[in-house]
């Protein structure tokens, strides 16, 4: 079993599986005792005060007692006794660590940092995955201040160990590069790390890497600190550049296909490709369409080019988070642009299996900068989507992020449309991805027929690829959607959906969709803590996924955390302004429980099909005293589900707060439901 607190805090079982539902204070207490006490024991009063300093000692003691009780039950389930306590002290029992049955990354890190040397430094590269307890949610307690101090201390220990290792004579090049890159990851202003990367890149004959590393260093220092690199760094770069300049290949300028596909003459630009020393190799993705985001060259002296290149990097990262596209790695993209003989879309498709190319260029005119972006289908050599966006380094950070996310959304939507049209045009045997797209097209509908059509499509996808996680998640989603639309009081279809989502989750631990479906299904099953834990995990994997945030908002509403739910659904709509009906249904439910009925109705009226939420609409109109409108929507609801009865529905309602359950029941009765 392994406990990690450097970076993402996790508990892993003996089989290497992530242990769910870890008590909130379990790893915080372990960390505090390890770093605060040489004898691994602290007084209960001290621990209570540090964790709950915002309250009085009595309440802090009660909170500690409750936390320790939850931790004790958790440890019993795992068969460990790491945290022990009596009436006076809380201590760590490290017997299982000494026996090799339990590993704690922090203990190993402290040992490596104290010893120094080559092997400990390489181990620190693996152990230090981020700041101490990086996911800790600040609550204005003394623990937050203590944690900030310890984070700095641990980070400094890692930096000292890695810097010292760079000077060790028996390190090979790969080990030096590993330590140098980790040093920069921890502290991006450590120029000694950049210098080591330049030196080793030169030794390996990686000329372009020397250039890129120096530019990366200079850009980081200029953008963040408004300073130039140290004289030693500049001199090293100039020395290496001069040393190798005679061996640099000259650019071969082609009449590129990329330029000939421009929207107009002003948008025309050439692509420069260098003859490679050897051919590139990249395996083909058999199911998913493949996209390459072309590297955007930049000059060190042009801040707008640097900013545009950063935006393109953000777009690449956003696409990489998706599970329905195969994205060519940035390293290959750079080589394609700077070193490769590939000089057109046909070559990209034939040699690298690329289906779509995202191309960008910074344009200037009339005193303004514009970012021109386009998406090209390599099969047809057609521009399938393009736009120009005014671009300025004074752009607010929030607007900059929204621009990046909007472009990612446009790319994904266009590719899905193109792929679906291609399959329909060719009338070929559809594969898993095709059926996934068919299901995805219908899944956001709240129409029962479309929900079931989506399920059939996802099942067809699974016939072609039984472990295709997006399709497994889609089947689970259709089951909870059907349960919701039909206002069922039996839970069989939810339990079946839960089993499918649990099957999907281990197939791709980095895919948030199975966790999202488990969160929603557990919400409807009334397992609120489990639901929110699943959503916490899925949001960590993809914090900008609008659909995920909408589901998270729904779970928070059902758990009674209304203000947080409202902020989540508003964030989801901001990320996805042309939101599906479901978003507004979720938001309206939250407004209803906040007694903000007019705002709830305003949300429901934004739905393309407000009839799907007829019960809630009728309830809100009734609360406002508008009984004629309430009756209209009550009749719609009963036409769609004649057997609806309040008593049966209330029994199946998954609302944590009894007051909210009573409130909704009263609203339905006031609207005339029986």
PDB file of N, CA and C in Angstrom, residues 409 440 444-446 477 481 484 516 544-554 557 565-566 568-591 599-600 602-608 613 616:
ATOM      1  N   UNK A 409     -13.398  23.899 -28.582  1.00  0.00           N
ATOM      2  CA  UNK A 409     -14.770  23.433 -28.787  1.00  0.00           C
ATOM      3  C   UNK A 409     -15.142  23.472 -30.266  1.00  0.00           C
ATOM      4  N   UNK A 440     -23.497  10.291 -29.297  1.00  0.00           N
ATOM      5  CA  UNK A 440     -23.191  11.580 -28.692  1.00  0.00           C
ATOM      6  C   UNK A 440     -24.113  12.678 -29.217  1.00  0.00           C
ATOM      7  N   UNK A 444     -27.537  14.409 -25.324  1.00  0.00           N
ATOM      8  CA  UNK A 444     -27.911  15.580 -24.538  1.00  0.00           C
ATOM      9  C   UNK A 444     -29.399  15.891 -24.605  1.00  0.00           C
ATOM     10  N   UNK A 445     -30.116  15.148 -25.444  1.00  0.00           N
ATOM     11  CA  UNK A 445     -31.552  15.361 -25.543  1.00  0.00           C
ATOM     12  C   UNK A 445     -32.252  14.812 -24.309  1.00  0.00           C
ATOM     13  N   UNK A 446     -33.363  15.432 -23.969  1.00  0.00           N
ATOM     14  CA  UNK A 446     -34.187  14.936 -22.867  1.00  0.00           C
ATOM     15  C   UNK A 446     -35.449  14.279 -23.414  1.00  0.00           C
ATOM     16  N   UNK A 477     -24.746   6.760 -19.112  1.00  0.00           N
ATOM     17  CA  UNK A 477     -25.430   8.056 -19.080  1.00  0.00           C
ATOM     18  C   UNK A 477     -26.862   7.948 -19.586  1.00  0.00           C
ATOM     19  N   UNK A 481     -30.294   9.054 -17.645  1.00  0.00           N
ATOM     20  CA  UNK A 481     -31.182  10.010 -18.310  1.00  0.00           C
ATOM     21  C   UNK A 481     -32.595   9.437 -18.448  1.00  0.00           C
ATOM     22  N   UNK A 484     -34.399   9.594 -15.232  1.00  0.00           N
ATOM     23  CA  UNK A 484     -34.808  10.958 -14.912  1.00  0.00           C
ATOM     24  C   UNK A 484     -36.028  11.367 -15.725  1.00  0.00           C
ATOM     25  N   UNK A 516     -17.631  10.635 -13.781  1.00  0.00           N
ATOM     26  CA  UNK A 516     -18.765  11.567 -13.871  1.00  0.00           C
ATOM     27  C   UNK A 516     -20.089  10.815 -13.828  1.00  0.00           C
ATOM     28  N   UNK A 544     -12.114  22.005 -16.876  1.00  0.00           N
ATOM     29  CA  UNK A 544     -12.788  22.927 -17.785  1.00  0.00           C
ATOM     30  C   UNK A 544     -13.858  22.234 -18.628  1.00  0.00           C
ATOM     31  N   UNK A 545     -14.283  21.045 -18.228  1.00  0.00           N
ATOM     32  CA  UNK A 545     -15.299  20.293 -18.977  1.00  0.00           C
ATOM     33  C   UNK A 545     -16.678  20.805 -18.566  1.00  0.00           C
ATOM     34  N   UNK A 546     -17.327  21.542 -19.464  1.00  0.00           N
ATOM     35  CA  UNK A 546     -18.591  22.195 -19.115  1.00  0.00           C
ATOM     36  C   UNK A 546     -19.673  21.182 -18.738  1.00  0.00           C
ATOM     37  N   UNK A 547     -19.807  20.096 -19.515  1.00  0.00           N
ATOM     38  CA  UNK A 547     -20.840  19.098 -19.199  1.00  0.00           C
ATOM     39  C   UNK A 547     -20.609  18.478 -17.826  1.00  0.00           C
ATOM     40  N   UNK A 548     -19.364  18.230 -17.512  1.00  0.00           N
ATOM     41  CA  UNK A 548     -19.022  17.692 -16.195  1.00  0.00           C
ATOM     42  C   UNK A 548     -19.425  18.667 -15.094  1.00  0.00           C
ATOM     43  N   UNK A 549     -19.140  19.948 -15.283  1.00  0.00           N
ATOM     44  CA  UNK A 549     -19.485  20.947 -14.267  1.00  0.00           C
ATOM     45  C   UNK A 549     -20.995  21.043 -14.088  1.00  0.00           C
ATOM     46  N   UNK A 550     -21.754  20.879 -15.179  1.00  0.00           N
ATOM     47  CA  UNK A 550     -23.212  20.906 -15.066  1.00  0.00           C
ATOM     48  C   UNK A 550     -23.715  19.744 -14.210  1.00  0.00           C
ATOM     49  N   UNK A 551     -23.154  18.556 -14.443  1.00  0.00           N
ATOM     50  CA  UNK A 551     -23.535  17.402 -13.624  1.00  0.00           C
ATOM     51  C   UNK A 551     -23.104  17.589 -12.170  1.00  0.00           C
ATOM     52  N   UNK A 552     -21.931  18.164 -11.985  1.00  0.00           N
ATOM     53  CA  UNK A 552     -21.438  18.430 -10.632  1.00  0.00           C
ATOM     54  C   UNK A 552     -22.394  19.383  -9.914  1.00  0.00           C
ATOM     55  N   UNK A 553     -22.855  20.415 -10.637  1.00  0.00           N
ATOM     56  CA  UNK A 553     -23.810  21.361 -10.056  1.00  0.00           C
ATOM     57  C   UNK A 553     -25.088  20.647  -9.624  1.00  0.00           C
ATOM     58  N   UNK A 554     -25.549  19.718 -10.452  1.00  0.00           N
ATOM     59  CA  UNK A 554     -26.756  18.958 -10.110  1.00  0.00           C
ATOM     60  C   UNK A 554     -26.546  18.151  -8.837  1.00  0.00           C
ATOM     61  N   UNK A 557     -26.600  20.410  -5.850  1.00  0.00           N
ATOM     62  CA  UNK A 557     -27.983  20.797  -5.524  1.00  0.00           C
ATOM     63  C   UNK A 557     -28.672  19.697  -4.742  1.00  0.00           C
ATOM     64  N   UNK A 565     -23.427  25.026  -5.979  1.00  0.00           N
ATOM     65  CA  UNK A 565     -24.054  24.466  -7.181  1.00  0.00           C
ATOM     66  C   UNK A 565     -24.326  25.557  -8.206  1.00  0.00           C
ATOM     67  N   UNK A 566     -24.809  26.696  -7.735  1.00  0.00           N
ATOM     68  CA  UNK A 566     -25.117  27.797  -8.646  1.00  0.00           C
ATOM     69  C   UNK A 566     -23.856  28.312  -9.332  1.00  0.00           C
ATOM     70  N   UNK A 568     -21.198  26.573  -9.980  1.00  0.00           N
ATOM     71  CA  UNK A 568     -20.746  25.554 -10.942  1.00  0.00           C
ATOM     72  C   UNK A 568     -21.547  25.627 -12.240  1.00  0.00           C
ATOM     73  N   UNK A 569     -22.870  25.764 -12.139  1.00  0.00           N
ATOM     74  CA  UNK A 569     -23.675  25.774 -13.358  1.00  0.00           C
ATOM     75  C   UNK A 569     -23.453  27.062 -14.130  1.00  0.00           C
ATOM     76  N   UNK A 570     -23.220  28.161 -13.436  1.00  0.00           N
ATOM     77  CA  UNK A 570     -22.916  29.417 -14.129  1.00  0.00           C
ATOM     78  C   UNK A 570     -21.574  29.324 -14.845  1.00  0.00           C
ATOM     79  N   UNK A 571     -20.600  28.652 -14.217  1.00  0.00           N
ATOM     80  CA  UNK A 571     -19.303  28.435 -14.862  1.00  0.00           C
ATOM     81  C   UNK A 571     -19.470  27.551 -16.089  1.00  0.00           C
ATOM     82  N   UNK A 572     -20.303  26.518 -15.972  1.00  0.00           N
ATOM     83  CA  UNK A 572     -20.530  25.610 -17.099  1.00  0.00           C
ATOM     84  C   UNK A 572     -21.134  26.365 -18.282  1.00  0.00           C
ATOM     85  N   UNK A 573     -22.095  27.235 -18.014  1.00  0.00           N
ATOM     86  CA  UNK A 573     -22.739  27.999 -19.087  1.00  0.00           C
ATOM     87  C   UNK A 573     -21.752  28.992 -19.692  1.00  0.00           C
ATOM     88  N   UNK A 574     -20.877  29.555 -18.863  1.00  0.00           N
ATOM     89  CA  UNK A 574     -19.859  30.467 -19.388  1.00  0.00           C
ATOM     90  C   UNK A 574     -18.918  29.738 -20.344  1.00  0.00           C
ATOM     91  N   UNK A 575     -18.603  28.479 -20.027  1.00  0.00           N
ATOM     92  CA  UNK A 575     -17.732  27.683 -20.887  1.00  0.00           C
ATOM     93  C   UNK A 575     -18.457  27.192 -22.137  1.00  0.00           C
ATOM     94  N   UNK A 576     -19.756  27.056 -22.040  1.00  0.00           N
ATOM     95  CA  UNK A 576     -20.556  26.500 -23.134  1.00  0.00           C
ATOM     96  C   UNK A 576     -21.789  27.382 -23.330  1.00  0.00           C
ATOM     97  N   UNK A 577     -21.616  28.587 -23.887  1.00  0.00           N
ATOM     98  CA  UNK A 577     -22.710  29.573 -23.937  1.00  0.00           C
ATOM     99  C   UNK A 577     -23.956  29.080 -24.663  1.00  0.00           C
ATOM    100  N   UNK A 578     -23.795  28.264 -25.695  1.00  0.00           N
ATOM    101  CA  UNK A 578     -24.953  27.688 -26.385  1.00  0.00           C
ATOM    102  C   UNK A 578     -25.274  26.348 -25.731  1.00  0.00           C
ATOM    103  N   UNK A 579     -25.636  26.421 -24.486  1.00  0.00           N
ATOM    104  CA  UNK A 579     -25.734  25.227 -23.644  1.00  0.00           C
ATOM    105  C   UNK A 579     -26.936  24.364 -24.010  1.00  0.00           C
ATOM    106  N   UNK A 580     -26.826  23.050 -23.790  1.00  0.00           N
ATOM    107  CA  UNK A 580     -27.980  22.169 -23.976  1.00  0.00           C
ATOM    108  C   UNK A 580     -29.025  22.413 -22.887  1.00  0.00           C
ATOM    109  N   UNK A 581     -30.232  21.899 -23.131  1.00  0.00           N
ATOM    110  CA  UNK A 581     -31.340  22.124 -22.207  1.00  0.00           C
ATOM    111  C   UNK A 581     -31.019  21.691 -20.782  1.00  0.00           C
ATOM    112  N   UNK A 582     -30.244  20.631 -20.675  1.00  0.00           N
ATOM    113  CA  UNK A 582     -29.967  20.063 -19.351  1.00  0.00           C
ATOM    114  C   UNK A 582     -29.352  21.082 -18.409  1.00  0.00           C
ATOM    115  N   UNK A 583     -28.466  21.933 -18.916  1.00  0.00           N
ATOM    116  CA  UNK A 583     -27.831  22.937 -18.074  1.00  0.00           C
ATOM    117  C   UNK A 583     -28.886  23.818 -17.396  1.00  0.00           C
ATOM    118  N   UNK A 584     -29.840  24.271 -18.214  1.00  0.00           N
ATOM    119  CA  UNK A 584     -30.844  25.200 -17.682  1.00  0.00           C
ATOM    120  C   UNK A 584     -31.802  24.494 -16.722  1.00  0.00           C
ATOM    121  N   UNK A 585     -32.041  23.217 -16.975  1.00  0.00           N
ATOM    122  CA  UNK A 585     -32.877  22.447 -16.054  1.00  0.00           C
ATOM    123  C   UNK A 585     -32.192  22.348 -14.686  1.00  0.00           C
ATOM    124  N   UNK A 586     -30.901  22.042 -14.705  1.00  0.00           N
ATOM    125  CA  UNK A 586     -30.143  21.960 -13.447  1.00  0.00           C
ATOM    126  C   UNK A 586     -30.158  23.310 -12.722  1.00  0.00           C
ATOM    127  N   UNK A 587     -29.857  24.382 -13.450  1.00  0.00           N
ATOM    128  CA  UNK A 587     -29.833  25.699 -12.824  1.00  0.00           C
ATOM    129  C   UNK A 587     -31.180  26.105 -12.275  1.00  0.00           C
ATOM    130  N   UNK A 588     -32.231  25.776 -12.998  1.00  0.00           N
ATOM    131  CA  UNK A 588     -33.580  26.117 -12.530  1.00  0.00           C
ATOM    132  C   UNK A 588     -33.914  25.378 -11.240  1.00  0.00           C
ATOM    133  N   UNK A 589     -33.507  24.112 -11.146  1.00  0.00           N
ATOM    134  CA  UNK A 589     -33.744  23.371  -9.905  1.00  0.00           C
ATOM    135  C   UNK A 589     -33.056  24.021  -8.720  1.00  0.00           C
ATOM    136  N   UNK A 590     -31.840  24.505  -8.941  1.00  0.00           N
ATOM    137  CA  UNK A 590     -31.108  25.185  -7.868  1.00  0.00           C
ATOM    138  C   UNK A 590     -31.830  26.466  -7.462  1.00  0.00           C
ATOM    139  N   UNK A 591     -32.251  27.252  -8.458  1.00  0.00           N
ATOM    140  CA  UNK A 591     -32.985  28.492  -8.150  1.00  0.00           C
ATOM    141  C   UNK A 591     -34.271  28.193  -7.377  1.00  0.00           C
ATOM    142  N   UNK A 599     -36.274  33.517 -11.528  1.00  0.00           N
ATOM    143  CA  UNK A 599     -35.015  33.179 -12.188  1.00  0.00           C
ATOM    144  C   UNK A 599     -35.018  31.729 -12.670  1.00  0.00           C
ATOM    145  N   UNK A 600     -35.685  30.854 -11.909  1.00  0.00           N
ATOM    146  CA  UNK A 600     -35.810  29.458 -12.343  1.00  0.00           C
ATOM    147  C   UNK A 600     -36.595  29.382 -13.647  1.00  0.00           C
ATOM    148  N   UNK A 602     -36.984  31.759 -15.863  1.00  0.00           N
ATOM    149  CA  UNK A 602     -36.176  32.368 -16.928  1.00  0.00           C
ATOM    150  C   UNK A 602     -35.178  31.357 -17.491  1.00  0.00           C
ATOM    151  N   UNK A 603     -34.593  30.548 -16.626  1.00  0.00           N
ATOM    152  CA  UNK A 603     -33.679  29.500 -17.088  1.00  0.00           C
ATOM    153  C   UNK A 603     -34.425  28.460 -17.923  1.00  0.00           C
ATOM    154  N   UNK A 604     -35.588  28.013 -17.436  1.00  0.00           N
ATOM    155  CA  UNK A 604     -36.333  26.975 -18.146  1.00  0.00           C
ATOM    156  C   UNK A 604     -36.808  27.472 -19.508  1.00  0.00           C
ATOM    157  N   UNK A 605     -37.098  28.754 -19.608  1.00  0.00           N
ATOM    158  CA  UNK A 605     -37.567  29.303 -20.885  1.00  0.00           C
ATOM    159  C   UNK A 605     -36.455  29.383 -21.928  1.00  0.00           C
ATOM    160  N   UNK A 606     -35.207  29.228 -21.492  1.00  0.00           N
ATOM    161  CA  UNK A 606     -34.094  29.198 -22.440  1.00  0.00           C
ATOM    162  C   UNK A 606     -33.922  27.820 -23.071  1.00  0.00           C
ATOM    163  N   UNK A 607     -34.635  26.815 -22.551  1.00  0.00           N
ATOM    164  CA  UNK A 607     -34.541  25.473 -23.096  1.00  0.00           C
ATOM    165  C   UNK A 607     -35.204  25.409 -24.472  1.00  0.00           C
ATOM    166  N   UNK A 608     -34.628  24.617 -25.378  1.00  0.00           N
ATOM    167  CA  UNK A 608     -35.278  24.389 -26.663  1.00  0.00           C
ATOM    168  C   UNK A 608     -36.580  23.620 -26.475  1.00  0.00           C
ATOM    169  N   UNK A 613     -39.071  19.706 -18.881  1.00  0.00           N
ATOM    170  CA  UNK A 613     -39.023  20.074 -17.461  1.00  0.00           C
ATOM    171  C   UNK A 613     -40.363  20.626 -17.005  1.00  0.00           C
ATOM    172  N   UNK A 616     -41.200  20.908 -13.138  1.00  0.00           N
ATOM    173  CA  UNK A 616     -40.521  21.994 -12.439  1.00  0.00           C
ATOM    174  C   UNK A 616     -41.084  23.354 -12.866  1.00  0.00           C
TER     175      UNK A 616
END
